Short mmCIF file of C-alpha atoms in Angstrom, two decimals:
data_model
loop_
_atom_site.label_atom_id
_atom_site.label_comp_id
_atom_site.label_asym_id
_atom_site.label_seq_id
_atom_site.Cartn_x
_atom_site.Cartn_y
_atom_site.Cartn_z
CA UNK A 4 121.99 105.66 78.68
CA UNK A 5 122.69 107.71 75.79
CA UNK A 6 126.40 108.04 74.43
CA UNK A 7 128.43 111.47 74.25
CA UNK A 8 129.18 112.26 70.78
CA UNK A 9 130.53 115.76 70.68
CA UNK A 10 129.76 119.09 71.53
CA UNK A 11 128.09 121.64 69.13
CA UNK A 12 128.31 125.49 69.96
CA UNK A 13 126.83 128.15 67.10
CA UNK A 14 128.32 130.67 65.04
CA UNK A 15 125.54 133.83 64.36
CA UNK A 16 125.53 136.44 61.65
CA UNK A 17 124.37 140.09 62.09
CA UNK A 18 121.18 139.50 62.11
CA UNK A 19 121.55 137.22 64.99
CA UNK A 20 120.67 133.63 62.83
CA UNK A 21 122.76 130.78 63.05
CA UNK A 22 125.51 130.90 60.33
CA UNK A 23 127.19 127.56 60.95
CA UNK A 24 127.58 125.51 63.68
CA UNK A 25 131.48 124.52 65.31
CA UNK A 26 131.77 121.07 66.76
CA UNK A 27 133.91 120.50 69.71
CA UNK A 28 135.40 116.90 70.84
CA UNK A 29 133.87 115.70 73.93
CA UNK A 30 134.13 112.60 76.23
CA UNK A 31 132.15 111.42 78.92
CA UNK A 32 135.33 110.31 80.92
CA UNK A 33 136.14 114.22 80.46
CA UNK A 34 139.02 113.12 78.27
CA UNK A 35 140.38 115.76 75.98
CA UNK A 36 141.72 116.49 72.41
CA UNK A 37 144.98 117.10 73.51
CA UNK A 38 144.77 113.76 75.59
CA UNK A 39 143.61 111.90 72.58
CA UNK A 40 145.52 113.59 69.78
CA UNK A 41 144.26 116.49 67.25
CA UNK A 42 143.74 113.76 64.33
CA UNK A 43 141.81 111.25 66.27
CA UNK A 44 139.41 113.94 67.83
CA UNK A 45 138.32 115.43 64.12
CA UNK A 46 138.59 111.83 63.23
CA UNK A 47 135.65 110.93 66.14
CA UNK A 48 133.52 114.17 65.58
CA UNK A 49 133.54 113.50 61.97
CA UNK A 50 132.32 109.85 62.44
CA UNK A 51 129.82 110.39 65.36
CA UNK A 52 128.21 113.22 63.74
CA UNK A 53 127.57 111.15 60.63
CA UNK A 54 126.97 107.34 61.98
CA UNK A 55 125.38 108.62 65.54
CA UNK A 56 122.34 108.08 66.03
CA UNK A 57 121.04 111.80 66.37
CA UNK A 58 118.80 114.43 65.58
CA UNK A 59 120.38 116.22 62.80
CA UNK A 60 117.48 118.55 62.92
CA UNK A 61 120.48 121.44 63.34
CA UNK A 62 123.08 120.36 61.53
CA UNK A 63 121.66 119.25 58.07
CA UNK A 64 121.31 122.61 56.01
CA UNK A 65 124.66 124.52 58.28
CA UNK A 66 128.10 124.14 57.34
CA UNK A 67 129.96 122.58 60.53
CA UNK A 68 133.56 124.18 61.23
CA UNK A 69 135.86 121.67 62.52
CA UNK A 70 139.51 121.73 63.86
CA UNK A 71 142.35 119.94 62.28
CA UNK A 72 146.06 119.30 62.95
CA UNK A 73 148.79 119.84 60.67
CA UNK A 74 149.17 116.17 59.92
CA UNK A 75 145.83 115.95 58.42
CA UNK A 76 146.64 119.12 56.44
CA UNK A 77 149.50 117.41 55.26
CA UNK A 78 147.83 113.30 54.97
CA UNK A 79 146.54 114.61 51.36
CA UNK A 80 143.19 112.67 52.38
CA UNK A 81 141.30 115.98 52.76
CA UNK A 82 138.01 115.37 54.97
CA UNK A 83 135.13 112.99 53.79
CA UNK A 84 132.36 115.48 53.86
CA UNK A 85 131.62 117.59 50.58
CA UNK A 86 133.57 121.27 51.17
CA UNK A 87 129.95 123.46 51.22
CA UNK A 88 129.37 121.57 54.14
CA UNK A 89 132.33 122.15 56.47
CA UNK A 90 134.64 124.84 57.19
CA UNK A 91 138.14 123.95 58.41
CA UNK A 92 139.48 125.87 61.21
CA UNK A 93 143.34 126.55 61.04
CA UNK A 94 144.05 126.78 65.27
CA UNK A 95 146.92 128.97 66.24
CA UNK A 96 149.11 126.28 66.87
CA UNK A 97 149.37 125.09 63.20
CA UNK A 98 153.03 126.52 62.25
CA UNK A 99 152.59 128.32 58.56
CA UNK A 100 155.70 126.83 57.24
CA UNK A 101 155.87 126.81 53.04
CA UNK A 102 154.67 122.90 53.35
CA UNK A 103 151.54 123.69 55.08
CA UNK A 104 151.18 127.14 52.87
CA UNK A 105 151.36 124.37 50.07
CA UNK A 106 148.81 122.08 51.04
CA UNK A 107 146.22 124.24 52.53
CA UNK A 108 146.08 125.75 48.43
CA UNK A 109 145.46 122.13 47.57
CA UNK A 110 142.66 121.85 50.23
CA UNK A 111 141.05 125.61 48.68
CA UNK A 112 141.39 124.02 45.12
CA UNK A 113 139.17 121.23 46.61
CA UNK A 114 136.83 124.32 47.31
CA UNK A 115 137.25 123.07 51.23
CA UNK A 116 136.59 127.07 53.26
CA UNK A 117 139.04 127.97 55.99
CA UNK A 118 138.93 129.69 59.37
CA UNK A 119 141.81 131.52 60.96
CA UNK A 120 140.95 130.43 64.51
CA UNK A 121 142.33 133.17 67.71
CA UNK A 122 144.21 135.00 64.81
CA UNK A 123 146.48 137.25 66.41
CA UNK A 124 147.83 139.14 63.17
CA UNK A 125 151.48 137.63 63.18
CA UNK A 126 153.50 138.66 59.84
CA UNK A 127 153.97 134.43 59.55
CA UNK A 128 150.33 134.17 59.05
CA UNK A 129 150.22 136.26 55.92
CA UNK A 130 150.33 133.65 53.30
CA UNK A 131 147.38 132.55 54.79
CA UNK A 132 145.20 135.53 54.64
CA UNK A 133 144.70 135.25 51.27
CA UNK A 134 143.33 131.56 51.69
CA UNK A 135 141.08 132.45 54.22
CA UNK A 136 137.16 132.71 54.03
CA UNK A 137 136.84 133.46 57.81
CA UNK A 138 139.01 135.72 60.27
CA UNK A 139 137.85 135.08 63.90
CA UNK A 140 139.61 137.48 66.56
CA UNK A 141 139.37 136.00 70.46
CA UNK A 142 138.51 139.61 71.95
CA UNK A 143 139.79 138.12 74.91
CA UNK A 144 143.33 138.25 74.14
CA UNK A 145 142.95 140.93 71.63
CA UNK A 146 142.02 144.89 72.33
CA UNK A 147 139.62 146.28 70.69
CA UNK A 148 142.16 149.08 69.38
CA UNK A 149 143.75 146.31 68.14
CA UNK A 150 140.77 144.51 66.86
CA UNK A 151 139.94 147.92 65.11
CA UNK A 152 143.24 148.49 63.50
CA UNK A 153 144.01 145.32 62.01
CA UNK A 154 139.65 145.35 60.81
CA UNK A 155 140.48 148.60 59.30
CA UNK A 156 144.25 147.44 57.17
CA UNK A 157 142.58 143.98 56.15
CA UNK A 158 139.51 145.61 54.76
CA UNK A 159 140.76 144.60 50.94
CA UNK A 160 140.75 140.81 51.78
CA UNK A 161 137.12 138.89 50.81
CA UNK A 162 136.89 137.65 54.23
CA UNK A 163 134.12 137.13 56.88
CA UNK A 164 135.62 138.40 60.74
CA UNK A 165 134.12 136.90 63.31
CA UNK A 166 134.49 137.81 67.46
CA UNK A 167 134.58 135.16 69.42
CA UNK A 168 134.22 134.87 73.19
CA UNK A 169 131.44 137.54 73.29
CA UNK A 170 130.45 137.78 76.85
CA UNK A 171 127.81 140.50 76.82
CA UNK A 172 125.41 142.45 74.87
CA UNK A 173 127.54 145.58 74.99
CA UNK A 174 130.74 144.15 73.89
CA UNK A 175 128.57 142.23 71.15
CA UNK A 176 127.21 145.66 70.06
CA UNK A 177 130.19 146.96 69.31
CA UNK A 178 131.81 144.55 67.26
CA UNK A 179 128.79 144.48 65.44
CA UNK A 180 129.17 148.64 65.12
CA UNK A 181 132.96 147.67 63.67
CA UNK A 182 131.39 146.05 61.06
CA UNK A 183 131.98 142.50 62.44
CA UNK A 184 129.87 139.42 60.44
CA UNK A 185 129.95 136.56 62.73
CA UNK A 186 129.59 136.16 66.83
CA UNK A 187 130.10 133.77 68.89
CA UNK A 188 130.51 133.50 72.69
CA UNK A 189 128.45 132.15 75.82
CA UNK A 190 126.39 135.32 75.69
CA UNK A 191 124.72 133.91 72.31
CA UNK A 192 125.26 130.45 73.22
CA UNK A 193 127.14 128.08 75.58
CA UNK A 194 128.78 124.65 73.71
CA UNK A 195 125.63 122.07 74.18
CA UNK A 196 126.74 118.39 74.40
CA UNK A 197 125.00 116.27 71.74
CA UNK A 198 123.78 112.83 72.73
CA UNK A 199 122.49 109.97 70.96
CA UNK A 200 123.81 106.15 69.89
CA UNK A 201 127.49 105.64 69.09
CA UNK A 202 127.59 103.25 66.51
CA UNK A 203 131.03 101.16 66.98
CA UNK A 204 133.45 101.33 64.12
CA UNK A 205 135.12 98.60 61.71
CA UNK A 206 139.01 99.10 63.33
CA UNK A 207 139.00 95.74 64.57
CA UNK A 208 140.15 94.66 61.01
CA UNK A 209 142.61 96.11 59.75
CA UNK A 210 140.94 96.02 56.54
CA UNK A 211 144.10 94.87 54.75
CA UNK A 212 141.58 93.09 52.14
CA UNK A 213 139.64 96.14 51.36
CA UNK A 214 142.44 98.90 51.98
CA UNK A 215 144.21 97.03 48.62
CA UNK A 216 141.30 97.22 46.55
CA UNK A 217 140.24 100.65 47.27
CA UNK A 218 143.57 102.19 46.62
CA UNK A 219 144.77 100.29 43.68
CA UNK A 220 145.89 101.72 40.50
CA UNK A 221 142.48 100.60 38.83
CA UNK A 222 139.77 99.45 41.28
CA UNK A 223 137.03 97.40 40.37
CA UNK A 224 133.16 98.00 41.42
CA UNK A 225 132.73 94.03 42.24
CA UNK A 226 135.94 93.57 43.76
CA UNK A 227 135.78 96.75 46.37
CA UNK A 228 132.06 95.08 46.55
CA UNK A 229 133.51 91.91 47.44
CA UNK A 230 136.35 93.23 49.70
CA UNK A 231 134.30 95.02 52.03
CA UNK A 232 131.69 92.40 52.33
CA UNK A 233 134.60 90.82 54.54
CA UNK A 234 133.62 93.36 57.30
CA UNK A 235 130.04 93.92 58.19
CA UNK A 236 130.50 96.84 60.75
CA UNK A 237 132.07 98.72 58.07
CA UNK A 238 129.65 98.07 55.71
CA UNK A 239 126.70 99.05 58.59
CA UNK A 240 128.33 102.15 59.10
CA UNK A 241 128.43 102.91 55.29
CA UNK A 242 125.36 102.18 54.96
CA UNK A 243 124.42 105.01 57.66
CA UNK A 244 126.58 107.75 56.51
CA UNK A 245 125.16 107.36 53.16
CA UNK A 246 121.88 107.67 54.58
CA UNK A 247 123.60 110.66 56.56
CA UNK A 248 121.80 114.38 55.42
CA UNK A 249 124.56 115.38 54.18
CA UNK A 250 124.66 113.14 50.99
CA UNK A 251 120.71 113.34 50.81
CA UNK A 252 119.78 110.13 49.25
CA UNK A 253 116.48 109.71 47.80
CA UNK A 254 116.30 106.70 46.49
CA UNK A 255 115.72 103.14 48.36
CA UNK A 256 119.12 101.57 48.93
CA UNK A 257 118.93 97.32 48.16
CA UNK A 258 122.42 96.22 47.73
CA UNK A 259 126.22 97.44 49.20
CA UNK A 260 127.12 97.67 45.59
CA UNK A 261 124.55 100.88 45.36
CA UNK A 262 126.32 102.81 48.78
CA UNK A 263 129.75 102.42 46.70
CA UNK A 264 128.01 104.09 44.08
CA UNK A 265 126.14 106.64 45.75
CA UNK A 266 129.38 107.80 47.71
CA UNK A 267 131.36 107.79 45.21
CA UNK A 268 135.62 106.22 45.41
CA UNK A 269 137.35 109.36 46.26
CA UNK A 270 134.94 109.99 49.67
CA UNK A 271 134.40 105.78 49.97
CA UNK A 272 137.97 105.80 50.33
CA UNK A 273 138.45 108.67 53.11
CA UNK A 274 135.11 107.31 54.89
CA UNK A 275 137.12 103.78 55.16
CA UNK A 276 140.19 105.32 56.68
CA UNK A 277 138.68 107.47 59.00
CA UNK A 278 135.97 104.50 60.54
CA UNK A 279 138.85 102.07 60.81
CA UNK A 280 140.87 104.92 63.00
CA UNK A 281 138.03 105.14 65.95
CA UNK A 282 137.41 101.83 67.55
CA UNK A 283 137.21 98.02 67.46
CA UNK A 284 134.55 95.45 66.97
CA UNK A 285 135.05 91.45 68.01
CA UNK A 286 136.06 89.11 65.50
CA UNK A 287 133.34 86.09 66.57
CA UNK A 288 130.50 88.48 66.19
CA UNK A 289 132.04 89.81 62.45
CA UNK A 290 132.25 85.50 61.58
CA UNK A 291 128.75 85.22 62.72
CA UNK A 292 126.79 87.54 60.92
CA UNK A 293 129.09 87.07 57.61
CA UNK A 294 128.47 83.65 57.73
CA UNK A 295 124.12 84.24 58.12
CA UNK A 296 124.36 87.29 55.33
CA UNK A 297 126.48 85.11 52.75
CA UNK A 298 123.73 82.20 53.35
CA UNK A 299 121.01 84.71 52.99
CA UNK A 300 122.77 85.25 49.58
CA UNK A 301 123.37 81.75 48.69
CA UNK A 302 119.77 80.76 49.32
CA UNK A 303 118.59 83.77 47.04
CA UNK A 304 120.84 82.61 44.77
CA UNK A 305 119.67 78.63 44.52
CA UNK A 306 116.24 79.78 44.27
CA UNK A 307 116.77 82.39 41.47
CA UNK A 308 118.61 81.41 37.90
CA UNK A 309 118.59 85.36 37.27
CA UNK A 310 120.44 85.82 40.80
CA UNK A 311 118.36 88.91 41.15
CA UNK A 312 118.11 88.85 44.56
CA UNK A 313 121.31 87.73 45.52
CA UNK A 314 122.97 91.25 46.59
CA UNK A 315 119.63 92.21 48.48
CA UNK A 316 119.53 88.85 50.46
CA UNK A 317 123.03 89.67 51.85
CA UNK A 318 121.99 92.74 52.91
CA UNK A 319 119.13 91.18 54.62
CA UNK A 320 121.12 88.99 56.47
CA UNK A 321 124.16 91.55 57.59
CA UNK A 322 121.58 93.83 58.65
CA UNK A 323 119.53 91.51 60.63
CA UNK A 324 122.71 91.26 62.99
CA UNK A 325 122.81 94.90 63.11
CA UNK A 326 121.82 94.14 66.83
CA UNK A 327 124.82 91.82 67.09
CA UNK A 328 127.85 94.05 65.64
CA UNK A 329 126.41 97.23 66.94
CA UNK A 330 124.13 96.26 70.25
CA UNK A 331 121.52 98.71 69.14
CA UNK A 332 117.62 97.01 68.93
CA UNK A 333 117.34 96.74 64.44
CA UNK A 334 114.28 98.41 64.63
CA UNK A 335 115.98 101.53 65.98
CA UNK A 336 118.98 100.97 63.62
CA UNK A 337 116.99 100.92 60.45
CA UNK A 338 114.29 103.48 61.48
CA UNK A 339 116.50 106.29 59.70
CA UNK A 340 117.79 103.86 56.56
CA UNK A 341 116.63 104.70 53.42
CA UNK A 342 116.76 101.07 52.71
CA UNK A 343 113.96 99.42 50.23
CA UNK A 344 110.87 98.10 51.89
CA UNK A 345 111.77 94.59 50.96
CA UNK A 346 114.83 94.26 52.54
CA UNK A 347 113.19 96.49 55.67
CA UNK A 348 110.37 93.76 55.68
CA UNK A 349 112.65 91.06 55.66
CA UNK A 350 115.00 92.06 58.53
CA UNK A 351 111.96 93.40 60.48
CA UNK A 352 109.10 91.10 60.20
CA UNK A 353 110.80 88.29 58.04
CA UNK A 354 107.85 88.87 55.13
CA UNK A 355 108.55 88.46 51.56
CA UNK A 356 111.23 86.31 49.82
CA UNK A 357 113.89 88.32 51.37
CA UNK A 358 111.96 87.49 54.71
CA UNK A 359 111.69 83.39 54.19
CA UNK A 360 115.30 83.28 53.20
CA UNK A 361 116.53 84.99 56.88
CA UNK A 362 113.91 83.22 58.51
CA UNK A 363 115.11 79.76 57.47
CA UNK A 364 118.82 80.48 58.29
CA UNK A 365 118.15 82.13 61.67
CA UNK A 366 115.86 78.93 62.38
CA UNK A 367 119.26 76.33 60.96
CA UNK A 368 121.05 78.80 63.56
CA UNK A 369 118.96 78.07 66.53
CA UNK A 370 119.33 74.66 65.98
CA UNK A 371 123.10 74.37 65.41
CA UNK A 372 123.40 76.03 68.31
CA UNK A 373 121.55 73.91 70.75
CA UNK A 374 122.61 71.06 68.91
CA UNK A 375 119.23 69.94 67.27
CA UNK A 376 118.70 67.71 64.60
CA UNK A 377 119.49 69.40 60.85
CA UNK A 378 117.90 66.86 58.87
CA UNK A 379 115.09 69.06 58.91
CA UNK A 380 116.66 72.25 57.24
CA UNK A 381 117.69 70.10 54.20
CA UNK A 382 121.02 71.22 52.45
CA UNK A 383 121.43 74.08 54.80
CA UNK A 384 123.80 72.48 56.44
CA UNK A 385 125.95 72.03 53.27
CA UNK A 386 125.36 75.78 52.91
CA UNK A 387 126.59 76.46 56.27
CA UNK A 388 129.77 74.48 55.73
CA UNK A 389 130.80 76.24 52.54
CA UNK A 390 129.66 80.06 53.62
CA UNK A 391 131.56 79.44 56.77
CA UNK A 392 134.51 78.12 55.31
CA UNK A 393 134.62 81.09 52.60
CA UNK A 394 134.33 83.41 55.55
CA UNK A 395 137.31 81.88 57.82
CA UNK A 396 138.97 82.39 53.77
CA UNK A 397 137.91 86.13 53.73
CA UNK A 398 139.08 86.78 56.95
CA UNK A 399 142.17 85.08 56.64
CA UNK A 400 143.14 87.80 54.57
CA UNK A 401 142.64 90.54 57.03
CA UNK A 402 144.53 91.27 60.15
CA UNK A 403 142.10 90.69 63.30
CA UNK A 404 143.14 92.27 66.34
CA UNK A 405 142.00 90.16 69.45
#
């Protein structure tokens, strides 16, 4: 049964095409933003729409508006995604004190677009009106003399206005007539509920281990590399939102080393924070499928003096319990990685180098596990010892919550 990730109603222009698209929170308990708190909800919507497993067919080429609370304005984080691709919408109960004045300029220096959301044309709001790229008027609880006056006064400000709640084709006509730019409303389009495959998150670490390394004075490539190798969900989901449209990767992805690079610190950094804020994952399964990708590695690395193959063994292995962290079937997992065919092969069909390594640790598995004879499997067993003992290490490091 498919998952609820969020809610997605449209935003037209004038000549009645889509202009962006404004994601909404949704639950399928029916629990609500307010219930769950402002910061969590863009926190989910953010990380659903770019780990789901969805059709992004509407959502690549749009900018997304999203709501966000005053203590994300004022976390300094900013959001993860680049600023052409979402607008932030400024609600009405965001208080324009000097502090949020302040740090909404930061956000527009990031070149991050902002909507005044149910603007009702209070004299506290001015500061803002300068900031803004979009001023949308709910013609519910605003007349249209109103509406018209306020259009007319502004008409200096570089601004988009947008009527929301548009309920028929009459009242849409003449906003449109005022010289309106963007509609919205259930006349145009109702809020559609978007389905697909929640992939859990990495909060059942606390990520202590990679939280130091990604926000110290000078971080090192190999040693956020190594750091978040201690937390295969996290490293799954990175994996996906770099395959995610919205950073449009083109080339085949073989190691964790090249989604650091690809995404870059600064967004690596708010990508971390904001999966480790949704939900949890259970420490046994996070052991497990370390322990197989780190033998994966080791094996790649006994068999190859140039260690070539080293990075995209582990990968092997960690995705080959994609099924295990995440309880989605690999071959619907990986369908929408731009992974390289080697590693794909391996984890799929076990073929190639890649392929022979997984295959002869998920065989040593099997036969730990209903207590077999090793002799068989050689020094795998020696492996075993020392990749699971370097994992209980790893993890000692981290905070697991039980």
């Amino acid at each position: 049964m498919p998952d609820t990730l969020f809610a997605s109603q449209p935003i037209y222009d004038h000549k009645g095409q889509i202009y962006a698209h404004e994601l909404l929170y949704r639950h399928e308990d029916g629990i609500t933003a307010f219930e769950v708190g402002e910061s969590v909800a863009t926190s989910e919507v953010l990380y659903n729409l770019c780990t789901g497993l969805l059709d992004y067919v509407e959502h690549i080429k749009l900018p997304v508006c999203v709501n966000v609370s005053t203590e994300f304005l004022l976390s300094g984080l900013f959001l993860p995604l680049a600023p052409e691709h979402v607008i932030v919408e400024l609600v009405e109960r965001i208080e324009p004190t000097d502090e949020i004045v302040d740090a909404i300029q930061r956000w527009a220096a990031k070149g991050f677009r902002f909507a005044l959301d149910d603007f009702e044309f209070q004299d506290s709001w001015q500061p803002l009106l300068e900031l803004a790229t979009i001023i949308k008027v709910d013609i519910e609880r605003t007349p249209f003399e109103v509406a018209q006056q306020r259009y007319t006064e502004l008409q200096h400000l570089n601004v988009l206005w947008l009527a929301e709640r548009i309920e028929d084709e009459a009242t849409l006509n003449r906003y449109k007539e005022l010289g309106f730019d963007l509609f919205q409303g259930y006349f145009l389009a109702k809020p559609t509920v978007v389905e697909g495959k929640r992939v859990p998150s990495a909060a059942a670490t606390q990520l202590t281990l990679v939280i130091n390394q990604l926000f110290s004075e000078e971080p090192e490539l190999y040693e956020i590399v190594a750091a978040l190798q201690t937390d295969p969900v996290l490293v799954v989901n990175l994996l996906r939102i770099a395959n995610s449209p919205y950073y449009g990767v083109t080339r085949k992805i073989e190691s964790l080393k090249e989604v650091v690079m690809l995404l870059g610190l600064e967004p690596l950094r708010k990508w971390v924070l904001l999966i480790v804020s949704v939900k949890g994952q259970a420490p046994e399964k996070t052991k497990f499928v370390l322990t197989r990708a780190y033998m994966c590695s080791e094996l790649a690395r006994k068999k190859d003096p140039f260690n070539r193959l080293s990075g995209p063994a582990f990968l092997v292995g960690l995705l080959a319990g994609s099924d295990v962290l995440l309880g989605i079937d690999k071959e619907t997992f990986l369908q929408d990685l731009n992974i390289s065919e080697a590693v794909r092969a391996a984890v799929l069909q076990s073929e190639g180098d890649l392929g022979e390594y997984l295959k002869a640790v998920e065989d040593f598995e099997y036969d730990l596990a209903m207590k077999n004879p090793l002799e068989k499997h050689g020094d795998l067993f020696d492996v075993y010892q020392q990749c699971h003992f370097l994992v209980n290490e790893l993890l000692n490091n981290v905070t697991i919550e039980q």
